[in-house]
Amino acid sequence: HAGKSTLVRALLAAGATYLSDEWAPIGRDGLVAPFPRPLHLRDRAGRPGLPVPAERLGAAVGATALPIGAIAQLVWAPE
């Protein structure tokens, strides 16, 4: 519950290409391969919702491996 899928959703809304929010398979060439799985978003009360395909959020889904653009390490902190 660190906010990983929430961050991915915000990045997609800003125009990022979706590869995955679960795994980042990195090849020997250093490229990240797509592993597109539905996002598991929670409702405002923190309850799990239904899986949501990135396409339903209007996101472009990557079909080829891409160079790493950013790495984020999230830490959950209670409000």
JSON list of C-alpha atoms in Angstrom, two decimals:
[
{"chain": "A", "resi": 1, "resn": "HIS", "atom": "CA", "xyz": [0.00, 0.00, 0.00]},
{"chain": "A", "resi": 2, "resn": "ALA", "atom": "CA", "xyz": [2.85, 2.40, -0.78]},
{"chain": "A", "resi": 3, "resn": "GLY", "atom": "CA", "xyz": [0.98, 4.15, -3.57]},
{"chain": "A", "resi": 4, "resn": "LYS", "atom": "CA", "xyz": [2.72, 2.47, -6.50]},
{"chain": "A", "resi": 5, "resn": "SER", "atom": "CA", "xyz": [-0.40, 2.07, -8.65]},
{"chain": "A", "resi": 6, "resn": "THR", "atom": "CA", "xyz": [-1.57, 5.57, -7.72]},
{"chain": "A", "resi": 7, "resn": "LEU", "atom": "CA", "xyz": [1.78, 6.94, -8.90]},
{"chain": "A", "resi": 8, "resn": "VAL", "atom": "CA", "xyz": [1.56, 4.91, -12.13]},
{"chain": "A", "resi": 9, "resn": "ARG", "atom": "CA", "xyz": [-1.97, 6.23, -12.73]},
{"chain": "A", "resi": 10, "resn": "ALA", "atom": "CA", "xyz": [-0.72, 9.82, -12.31]},
{"chain": "A", "resi": 11, "resn": "LEU", "atom": "CA", "xyz": [2.20, 9.19, -14.67]},
{"chain": "A", "resi": 12, "resn": "LEU", "atom": "CA", "xyz": [-0.16, 7.74, -17.27]},
{"chain": "A", "resi": 13, "resn": "ALA", "atom": "CA", "xyz": [-2.44, 10.77, -16.93]},
{"chain": "A", "resi": 14, "resn": "ALA", "atom": "CA", "xyz": [0.65, 12.91, -17.63]},
{"chain": "A", "resi": 15, "resn": "GLY", "atom": "CA", "xyz": [1.30, 11.01, -20.88]},
{"chain": "A", "resi": 16, "resn": "ALA", "atom": "CA", "xyz": [3.68, 8.22, -19.85]},
{"chain": "A", "resi": 17, "resn": "THR", "atom": "CA", "xyz": [3.68, 4.95, -21.81]},
{"chain": "A", "resi": 18, "resn": "TYR", "atom": "CA", "xyz": [2.57, 2.01, -19.69]},
{"chain": "A", "resi": 19, "resn": "LEU", "atom": "CA", "xyz": [4.88, -0.98, -19.44]},
{"chain": "A", "resi": 20, "resn": "SER", "atom": "CA", "xyz": [3.92, -2.36, -16.02]},
{"chain": "A", "resi": 21, "resn": "ASP", "atom": "CA", "xyz": [3.30, -1.44, -12.42]},
{"chain": "A", "resi": 22, "resn": "GLU", "atom": "CA", "xyz": [4.21, -4.85, -11.04]},
{"chain": "A", "resi": 23, "resn": "TRP", "atom": "CA", "xyz": [7.46, -5.98, -12.62]},
{"chain": "A", "resi": 24, "resn": "ALA", "atom": "CA", "xyz": [10.21, -4.38, -14.67]},
{"chain": "A", "resi": 25, "resn": "PRO", "atom": "CA", "xyz": [11.97, -7.16, -16.60]},
{"chain": "A", "resi": 26, "resn": "ILE", "atom": "CA", "xyz": [15.35, -5.74, -17.63]},
{"chain": "A", "resi": 27, "resn": "GLY", "atom": "CA", "xyz": [17.17, -7.45, -20.49]},
{"chain": "A", "resi": 28, "resn": "ARG", "atom": "CA", "xyz": [20.91, -7.84, -20.88]},
{"chain": "A", "resi": 29, "resn": "ASP", "atom": "CA", "xyz": [20.75, -4.83, -23.19]},
{"chain": "A", "resi": 30, "resn": "GLY", "atom": "CA", "xyz": [19.51, -2.72, -20.25]},
{"chain": "A", "resi": 31, "resn": "LEU", "atom": "CA", "xyz": [16.06, -2.19, -21.75]},
{"chain": "A", "resi": 32, "resn": "VAL", "atom": "CA", "xyz": [12.85, -2.66, -19.77]},
{"chain": "A", "resi": 33, "resn": "ALA", "atom": "CA", "xyz": [10.47, -5.14, -21.40]},
{"chain": "A", "resi": 34, "resn": "PRO", "atom": "CA", "xyz": [6.71, -4.56, -21.27]},
{"chain": "A", "resi": 35, "resn": "PHE", "atom": "CA", "xyz": [4.78, -6.59, -18.69]},
{"chain": "A", "resi": 36, "resn": "PRO", "atom": "CA", "xyz": [1.36, -4.94, -19.02]},
{"chain": "A", "resi": 37, "resn": "ARG", "atom": "CA", "xyz": [-1.00, -6.16, -16.33]},
{"chain": "A", "resi": 38, "resn": "PRO", "atom": "CA", "xyz": [-4.16, -4.43, -15.13]},
{"chain": "A", "resi": 39, "resn": "LEU", "atom": "CA", "xyz": [-3.61, -1.86, -12.39]},
{"chain": "A", "resi": 40, "resn": "HIS", "atom": "CA", "xyz": [-5.03, -2.76, -8.99]},
{"chain": "A", "resi": 41, "resn": "LEU", "atom": "CA", "xyz": [-6.40, 0.56, -7.81]},
{"chain": "A", "resi": 42, "resn": "ARG", "atom": "CA", "xyz": [-8.02, 1.07, -4.42]},
{"chain": "A", "resi": 43, "resn": "ASP", "atom": "CA", "xyz": [-11.04, 3.19, -3.64]},
{"chain": "A", "resi": 44, "resn": "ARG", "atom": "CA", "xyz": [-10.85, 6.24, -1.38]},
{"chain": "A", "resi": 45, "resn": "ALA", "atom": "CA", "xyz": [-11.40, 4.06, 1.68]},
{"chain": "A", "resi": 46, "resn": "GLY", "atom": "CA", "xyz": [-8.40, 1.90, 0.74]},
{"chain": "A", "resi": 47, "resn": "ARG", "atom": "CA", "xyz": [-10.45, -1.12, -0.29]},
{"chain": "A", "resi": 48, "resn": "PRO", "atom": "CA", "xyz": [-9.22, -3.10, -3.30]},
{"chain": "A", "resi": 49, "resn": "GLY", "atom": "CA", "xyz": [-11.09, -2.37, -6.50]},
{"chain": "A", "resi": 50, "resn": "LEU", "atom": "CA", "xyz": [-11.44, -4.31, -9.70]},
{"chain": "A", "resi": 51, "resn": "PRO", "atom": "CA", "xyz": [-8.36, -4.60, -11.94]},
{"chain": "A", "resi": 52, "resn": "VAL", "atom": "CA", "xyz": [-8.27, -1.76, -14.49]},
{"chain": "A", "resi": 53, "resn": "PRO", "atom": "CA", "xyz": [-6.49, -2.19, -17.84]},
{"chain": "A", "resi": 54, "resn": "ALA", "atom": "CA", "xyz": [-4.24, 0.79, -18.60]},
{"chain": "A", "resi": 55, "resn": "GLU", "atom": "CA", "xyz": [-6.07, 1.29, -21.91]},
{"chain": "A", "resi": 56, "resn": "ARG", "atom": "CA", "xyz": [-9.25, 2.04, -19.95]},
{"chain": "A", "resi": 57, "resn": "LEU", "atom": "CA", "xyz": [-7.39, 4.95, -18.34]},
{"chain": "A", "resi": 58, "resn": "GLY", "atom": "CA", "xyz": [-6.54, 6.28, -21.80]},
{"chain": "A", "resi": 59, "resn": "ALA", "atom": "CA", "xyz": [-2.90, 5.19, -21.57]},
{"chain": "A", "resi": 60, "resn": "ALA", "atom": "CA", "xyz": [-0.63, 4.13, -24.38]},
{"chain": "A", "resi": 61, "resn": "VAL", "atom": "CA", "xyz": [0.65, 0.61, -23.70]},
{"chain": "A", "resi": 62, "resn": "GLY", "atom": "CA", "xyz": [4.20, -0.12, -24.77]},
{"chain": "A", "resi": 63, "resn": "ALA", "atom": "CA", "xyz": [4.79, -3.10, -27.05]},
{"chain": "A", "resi": 64, "resn": "THR", "atom": "CA", "xyz": [8.59, -2.96, -27.23]},
{"chain": "A", "resi": 65, "resn": "ALA", "atom": "CA", "xyz": [11.37, -2.71, -24.68]},
{"chain": "A", "resi": 66, "resn": "LEU", "atom": "CA", "xyz": [12.44, 0.82, -23.74]},
{"chain": "A", "resi": 67, "resn": "PRO", "atom": "CA", "xyz": [15.39, 2.41, -21.94]},
{"chain": "A", "resi": 68, "resn": "ILE", "atom": "CA", "xyz": [14.95, 3.10, -18.23]},
{"chain": "A", "resi": 69, "resn": "GLY", "atom": "CA", "xyz": [13.64, 6.65, -17.80]},
{"chain": "A", "resi": 70, "resn": "ALA", "atom": "CA", "xyz": [13.28, 6.78, -14.01]},
{"chain": "A", "resi": 71, "resn": "ILE", "atom": "CA", "xyz": [13.38, 4.57, -10.95]},
{"chain": "A", "resi": 72, "resn": "ALA", "atom": "CA", "xyz": [11.17, 5.34, -7.95]},
{"chain": "A", "resi": 73, "resn": "GLN", "atom": "CA", "xyz": [11.40, 3.72, -4.53]},
{"chain": "A", "resi": 74, "resn": "LEU", "atom": "CA", "xyz": [8.23, 4.30, -2.55]},
{"chain": "A", "resi": 75, "resn": "VAL", "atom": "CA", "xyz": [7.92, 4.15, 1.21]},
{"chain": "A", "resi": 76, "resn": "TRP", "atom": "CA", "xyz": [4.52, 4.05, 2.85]},
{"chain": "A", "resi": 77, "resn": "ALA", "atom": "CA", "xyz": [3.98, 6.52, 5.66]},
{"chain": "A", "resi": 78, "resn": "PRO", "atom": "CA", "xyz": [0.68, 6.80, 7.55]},
{"chain": "A", "resi": 79, "resn": "GLU", "atom": "CA", "xyz": [-1.03, 10.18, 7.34]}
]
